[in-house]
Tab-separated table of C-alpha atoms in Angstrom:
chain	number	residue	atom	x	y	z
A	12	UNK	CA	104.013	113.854	181.790
A	13	UNK	CA	106.904	116.973	180.845
A	14	UNK	CA	109.645	114.889	183.121
A	15	UNK	CA	109.172	112.000	180.878
A	16	UNK	CA	111.201	112.411	177.225
A	17	UNK	CA	108.763	112.667	174.366
A	18	UNK	CA	110.599	110.310	172.870
A	19	UNK	CA	109.497	107.462	174.952
A	20	UNK	CA	106.020	108.895	176.029
A	21	UNK	CA	104.206	106.526	173.431
A	22	UNK	CA	105.940	103.393	173.685
A	23	UNK	CA	105.787	104.099	177.702
A	24	UNK	CA	101.678	104.424	177.261
A	25	UNK	CA	101.841	101.464	175.013
A	26	UNK	CA	103.661	99.514	177.998
A	27	UNK	CA	101.047	100.851	180.535
A	28	UNK	CA	97.850	100.350	178.481
A	29	UNK	CA	98.840	96.378	177.697
A	30	UNK	CA	99.369	96.077	181.088
A	31	UNK	CA	96.277	97.691	182.458
A	32	UNK	CA	94.105	95.154	179.881
A	33	UNK	CA	96.331	92.107	181.701
A	34	UNK	CA	95.292	93.362	185.217
A	35	UNK	CA	91.591	93.560	183.655
A	36	UNK	CA	91.919	90.339	181.872
A	37	UNK	CA	93.175	89.015	185.141
A	38	UNK	CA	90.478	90.238	187.495
A	39	UNK	CA	87.680	88.699	184.751
A	40	UNK	CA	89.493	85.233	185.030
A	41	UNK	CA	89.352	85.344	188.606
A	42	UNK	CA	85.748	86.322	188.589
A	43	UNK	CA	85.035	83.513	186.012
A	44	UNK	CA	85.837	80.990	189.306
A	45	UNK	CA	82.629	81.379	190.716
A	46	UNK	CA	80.488	83.512	187.604
A	47	UNK	CA	79.358	82.450	184.317
A	48	UNK	CA	81.395	83.797	181.639
A	49	UNK	CA	79.058	86.040	180.209
A	50	UNK	CA	78.196	87.239	183.338
A	51	UNK	CA	81.109	88.464	184.385
A	52	UNK	CA	81.515	90.273	180.709
A	53	UNK	CA	78.070	91.847	181.571
A	54	UNK	CA	78.990	93.146	185.192
A	55	UNK	CA	82.398	94.264	183.683
A	56	UNK	CA	80.936	95.827	181.189
A	57	UNK	CA	78.462	97.888	183.475
A	58	UNK	CA	81.267	98.934	185.248
A	59	UNK	CA	83.354	100.107	182.425
A	60	UNK	CA	80.504	102.230	181.427
A	61	UNK	CA	80.440	104.361	185.011
A	62	UNK	CA	84.161	104.657	184.724
A	63	UNK	CA	83.925	105.956	181.277
A	64	UNK	CA	81.336	108.286	180.565
A	65	UNK	CA	82.949	110.520	183.265
A	66	UNK	CA	85.848	110.060	181.668
A	67	UNK	CA	84.544	110.983	178.170
A	68	UNK	CA	83.262	114.601	179.775
A	69	UNK	CA	86.296	115.148	181.785
A	70	UNK	CA	88.183	114.918	177.847
A	71	UNK	CA	85.844	117.215	176.395
A	72	UNK	CA	83.955	114.999	174.355
A	73	UNK	CA	80.344	115.301	175.643
A	74	UNK	CA	79.167	117.014	172.416
A	75	UNK	CA	80.545	113.871	170.621
A	76	UNK	CA	78.521	111.036	172.733
A	77	UNK	CA	76.036	110.568	169.961
A	78	UNK	CA	78.612	109.279	167.686
A	79	UNK	CA	78.767	106.308	169.900
A	80	UNK	CA	75.454	105.278	167.918
A	81	UNK	CA	76.951	106.091	164.545
A	82	UNK	CA	76.450	103.281	162.182
A	83	UNK	CA	80.342	102.614	161.121
A	84	UNK	CA	81.132	102.671	164.879
A	85	UNK	CA	78.453	100.317	165.762
A	86	UNK	CA	79.580	97.879	162.872
A	87	UNK	CA	83.014	98.046	163.848
A	88	UNK	CA	81.882	97.116	167.671
A	89	UNK	CA	79.948	94.126	166.621
A	90	UNK	CA	82.990	92.759	165.506
A	91	UNK	CA	84.390	93.788	168.818
A	92	UNK	CA	81.672	92.102	170.296
A	93	UNK	CA	82.017	88.388	168.432
A	94	UNK	CA	85.767	88.903	169.429
A	95	UNK	CA	85.498	89.567	173.085
A	96	UNK	CA	82.405	86.833	173.566
A	97	UNK	CA	84.846	84.222	172.025
A	98	UNK	CA	88.024	85.482	174.022
A	99	UNK	CA	86.096	85.830	177.336
A	100	UNK	CA	85.339	82.087	177.475
A	101	UNK	CA	88.559	80.733	176.220
A	102	UNK	CA	90.287	83.000	179.156
A	103	UNK	CA	87.802	81.045	181.721
A	104	UNK	CA	89.557	78.066	180.687
A	105	UNK	CA	92.985	78.377	179.109
A	106	UNK	CA	96.235	79.839	181.027
A	107	UNK	CA	96.494	83.144	180.205
A	108	UNK	CA	99.406	83.377	178.739
A	109	UNK	CA	98.353	80.997	175.948
A	110	UNK	CA	95.050	82.880	175.359
A	111	UNK	CA	96.369	86.324	175.092
A	112	UNK	CA	99.230	84.618	172.995
A	113	UNK	CA	96.831	83.485	170.337
A	114	UNK	CA	95.287	87.105	170.289
A	115	UNK	CA	98.642	88.555	169.119
A	116	UNK	CA	98.566	87.057	165.730
A	117	UNK	CA	95.504	89.969	164.616
A	118	UNK	CA	98.095	91.970	163.140
A	119	UNK	CA	99.096	89.271	161.103
A	120	UNK	CA	95.720	88.390	159.927
A	121	UNK	CA	95.384	91.976	159.546
A	122	UNK	CA	97.908	91.521	156.493
A	123	UNK	CA	96.550	88.655	155.341
A	124	UNK	CA	93.147	90.195	154.801
A	125	UNK	CA	94.474	93.637	153.593
A	126	UNK	CA	95.714	91.040	150.723
A	127	UNK	CA	92.917	89.431	150.346
A	128	UNK	CA	90.066	92.153	150.290
A	129	UNK	CA	92.495	95.166	148.617
A	130	UNK	CA	94.980	93.333	146.739
A	131	UNK	CA	97.838	94.870	149.369
A	132	UNK	CA	101.139	92.810	148.461
A	133	UNK	CA	102.594	91.267	151.217
A	134	UNK	CA	106.030	89.653	149.364
A	135	UNK	CA	107.921	86.596	150.246
A	136	UNK	CA	109.719	87.825	153.310
A	137	UNK	CA	106.211	88.926	155.076
A	138	UNK	CA	104.611	86.274	154.232
A	139	UNK	CA	107.284	83.888	155.475
A	140	UNK	CA	107.009	85.652	158.639
A	141	UNK	CA	103.140	85.218	158.690
A	142	UNK	CA	103.403	81.553	157.900
A	143	UNK	CA	106.019	81.927	161.274
A	144	UNK	CA	103.438	83.350	163.217
A	145	UNK	CA	100.733	80.934	162.260
A	146	UNK	CA	103.264	78.015	163.525
A	147	UNK	CA	103.684	80.013	166.650
A	148	UNK	CA	99.919	80.484	167.028
A	149	UNK	CA	99.700	76.199	166.764
A	150	UNK	CA	102.391	75.675	169.188
A	151	UNK	CA	100.443	77.304	171.660
A	152	UNK	CA	97.199	75.711	170.800
A	153	UNK	CA	98.595	72.696	170.750
A	154	UNK	CA	96.104	70.369	168.851
A	155	UNK	CA	95.941	66.738	169.733
A	156	UNK	CA	95.236	63.554	167.861
A	157	UNK	CA	91.438	64.439	169.126
A	158	UNK	CA	91.457	67.957	167.779
A	159	UNK	CA	92.665	71.232	168.733
A	160	UNK	CA	91.115	72.447	171.884
A	161	UNK	CA	87.578	74.239	171.571
A	162	UNK	CA	88.912	76.810	173.632
A	163	UNK	CA	92.045	77.934	171.447
A	164	UNK	CA	89.513	77.876	168.990
A	165	UNK	CA	87.480	80.575	170.602
A	166	UNK	CA	90.938	82.338	171.148
A	167	UNK	CA	91.534	82.171	167.553
A	168	UNK	CA	88.242	83.387	166.982
A	169	UNK	CA	88.893	86.153	169.081
A	170	UNK	CA	92.266	87.172	166.700
A	171	UNK	CA	89.849	86.972	163.507
A	172	UNK	CA	87.366	89.218	164.522
A	173	UNK	CA	89.854	91.427	166.177
A	174	UNK	CA	91.446	91.711	162.952
A	175	UNK	CA	87.941	92.785	160.986
A	176	UNK	CA	87.878	95.478	163.095
A	177	UNK	CA	88.433	99.264	161.274
A	178	UNK	CA	87.550	102.052	163.431
A	179	UNK	CA	86.445	105.153	161.405
A	180	UNK	CA	89.575	107.362	161.051
A	181	UNK	CA	87.342	110.456	161.837
A	182	UNK	CA	85.670	109.509	164.960
A	183	UNK	CA	88.144	109.619	168.288
A	184	UNK	CA	89.459	106.573	169.759
A	185	UNK	CA	87.736	107.194	173.058
A	186	UNK	CA	84.403	107.738	171.565
A	187	UNK	CA	85.078	103.889	169.618
A	188	UNK	CA	86.509	102.381	172.793
A	189	UNK	CA	83.139	103.613	174.854
A	190	UNK	CA	80.816	102.379	172.085
A	191	UNK	CA	82.818	98.901	172.595
A	192	UNK	CA	81.820	99.063	176.048
A	193	UNK	CA	78.025	99.736	175.363
A	194	UNK	CA	77.966	96.974	172.739
A	195	UNK	CA	79.586	94.656	174.456
A	196	UNK	CA	77.397	95.169	177.531
A	197	UNK	CA	74.057	94.641	175.681
A	198	UNK	CA	75.445	91.720	173.883
A	199	UNK	CA	76.931	89.904	176.871
A	200	UNK	CA	73.763	90.797	178.767
A	201	UNK	CA	71.661	88.922	175.905
A	202	UNK	CA	73.970	86.073	175.161
A	203	UNK	CA	73.773	85.199	179.442
A	204	UNK	CA	70.279	85.223	179.407
A	205	UNK	CA	70.235	82.937	176.452
A	206	UNK	CA	73.002	80.204	177.580
A	207	UNK	CA	73.727	80.617	181.091
A	208	UNK	CA	71.555	80.981	184.475
A	209	UNK	CA	72.174	84.127	186.570
A	210	UNK	CA	74.238	83.269	189.790
A	211	UNK	CA	74.574	85.946	192.546
A	212	UNK	CA	77.519	87.826	192.660
A	213	UNK	CA	79.353	88.019	196.497
A	214	UNK	CA	80.962	91.283	197.111
A	215	UNK	CA	84.471	90.429	195.801
A	216	UNK	CA	83.526	89.398	192.693
A	217	UNK	CA	81.519	92.935	192.516
A	218	UNK	CA	85.145	94.404	193.697
A	219	UNK	CA	86.903	92.443	190.712
A	220	UNK	CA	84.380	93.985	188.023
A	221	UNK	CA	84.847	97.163	189.388
A	222	UNK	CA	88.357	96.770	189.218
A	223	UNK	CA	88.139	95.270	185.527
A	224	UNK	CA	85.845	98.134	184.497
A	225	UNK	CA	88.553	100.584	185.531
A	226	UNK	CA	91.560	99.180	183.891
A	227	UNK	CA	89.598	98.220	181.039
A	228	UNK	CA	89.029	102.205	180.649
A	229	UNK	CA	92.471	103.188	182.205
A	230	UNK	CA	93.941	101.121	179.120
A	231	UNK	CA	91.685	102.226	176.523
A	232	UNK	CA	92.851	105.920	177.567
A	233	UNK	CA	96.548	105.324	177.465
A	234	UNK	CA	96.331	102.944	174.212
A	235	UNK	CA	94.622	106.699	172.550
A	236	UNK	CA	97.094	108.743	174.293
A	237	UNK	CA	99.958	106.342	173.101
A	238	UNK	CA	98.935	106.688	169.562
A	239	UNK	CA	97.953	110.168	170.069
A	240	UNK	CA	101.638	111.136	171.538
A	241	UNK	CA	103.802	108.597	169.638
A	242	UNK	CA	104.297	107.684	166.022
A	243	UNK	CA	102.848	104.814	165.034
A	244	UNK	CA	106.031	102.876	163.851
A	245	UNK	CA	107.253	103.369	167.690
A	246	UNK	CA	104.400	102.524	169.051
A	247	UNK	CA	103.075	99.568	167.668
A	248	UNK	CA	106.044	96.990	168.167
A	249	UNK	CA	105.132	97.411	171.963
A	250	UNK	CA	101.230	96.147	171.509
A	251	UNK	CA	103.300	92.483	171.851
A	252	UNK	CA	103.876	93.506	175.402
A	253	UNK	CA	100.292	91.881	176.020
A	254	UNK	CA	102.010	88.625	176.422
A	255	UNK	CA	105.104	89.531	178.331
A	256	UNK	CA	102.212	90.725	180.830
A	257	UNK	CA	100.210	87.721	180.251
A	258	UNK	CA	103.201	85.391	181.492
A	259	UNK	CA	103.602	87.241	184.241
A	260	UNK	CA	100.081	87.443	185.881
A	261	UNK	CA	99.785	83.581	185.027
A	262	UNK	CA	102.657	83.075	186.890
A	263	UNK	CA	102.252	85.214	190.199
A	264	UNK	CA	98.456	85.314	190.141
A	265	UNK	CA	97.460	81.793	189.220
A	266	UNK	CA	100.687	79.822	189.623
A	267	UNK	CA	100.881	78.552	185.770
A	268	UNK	CA	103.551	78.609	183.632
A	269	UNK	CA	103.367	77.904	179.515
A	270	UNK	CA	105.135	74.770	178.783
A	271	UNK	CA	108.150	74.836	176.563
A	272	UNK	CA	106.188	74.085	173.490
A	273	UNK	CA	103.752	77.093	174.090
A	274	UNK	CA	106.962	79.985	175.300
A	275	UNK	CA	108.567	78.886	171.990
A	276	UNK	CA	104.909	79.732	170.312
A	277	UNK	CA	104.944	82.583	171.981
A	278	UNK	CA	108.579	84.061	171.127
A	279	UNK	CA	107.210	82.914	167.525
A	280	UNK	CA	104.119	85.259	167.449
A	281	UNK	CA	106.474	87.713	168.750
A	282	UNK	CA	109.085	87.837	167.026
A	283	UNK	CA	107.142	87.470	163.606
A	284	UNK	CA	104.929	90.511	164.536
A	285	UNK	CA	108.146	92.683	165.466
A	286	UNK	CA	109.534	91.678	162.494
A	287	UNK	CA	107.430	92.674	160.234
A	288	UNK	CA	106.380	95.922	162.116
A	289	UNK	CA	110.483	96.736	161.690
A	290	UNK	CA	109.866	95.635	157.437
A	291	UNK	CA	107.179	97.820	157.143
A	292	UNK	CA	108.798	101.108	158.931
A	293	UNK	CA	111.928	100.077	156.457
A	294	UNK	CA	109.814	100.338	153.138
A	295	UNK	CA	107.679	103.501	154.885
A	296	UNK	CA	111.395	105.310	155.051
A	297	UNK	CA	112.309	103.992	151.795
A	298	UNK	CA	109.496	105.060	150.349
A	299	UNK	CA	110.008	108.661	151.698
A	300	UNK	CA	113.335	109.327	150.713
A	301	UNK	CA	112.350	107.763	146.825
């Protein structure tokens, strides 16, 4: 990696990470065409665990594996479970670009939550940008006279639960990620037993799940490396590459392209998020100068 300039490693790793997550999502969506959603999530979790635990040892975290069951980590990952249980159903029933775009309002929800819970001052400009982000989300969800789609609500539920996650700073990111894999594996298995009937997966389903598990762990590794190598201010804006990858996946794999209103909504969500990141960077620079 030394041949890559240090200044672009963090952003590049974030781009690779978001692409990896979208490959995982694409494989899961393909598998849900023949298998129940929570069964797919369970099989993906099993594959991710098989990929993930050897990686923990390879990275030198073997002695810290008990932290997977730390109460703070488990509490955080119960929210992860709620988010992914919502998301996998939305993913199976919506265009991949739309379900992903609705998930992109997570940082905006985090700002609102910080204001409500911790009294953090948002300010007029950021509040207006948050409002634009929510308008963009509605343009993607496109409620009708009969009401907003239940699957769009689930995608928004994913964003809400994801916004509430707050991993302990002293626990390595990869430990938190593998703990999430374990919690989601168990939770998806329970949800499947309660609400679905087992469908025997074919060889292509198992290959898709093996690939999805690999790219999930690959994504975890590179997002961990992105924040480890690059400053948050340089890395965070590239989080929005999720939506770009999702549009590409929808077009190339599923032959789907968001309609004009959804495209405008996606651009609003991305634009408001990037502008908030830019304002936060400027505020931090001014604070340092002062």
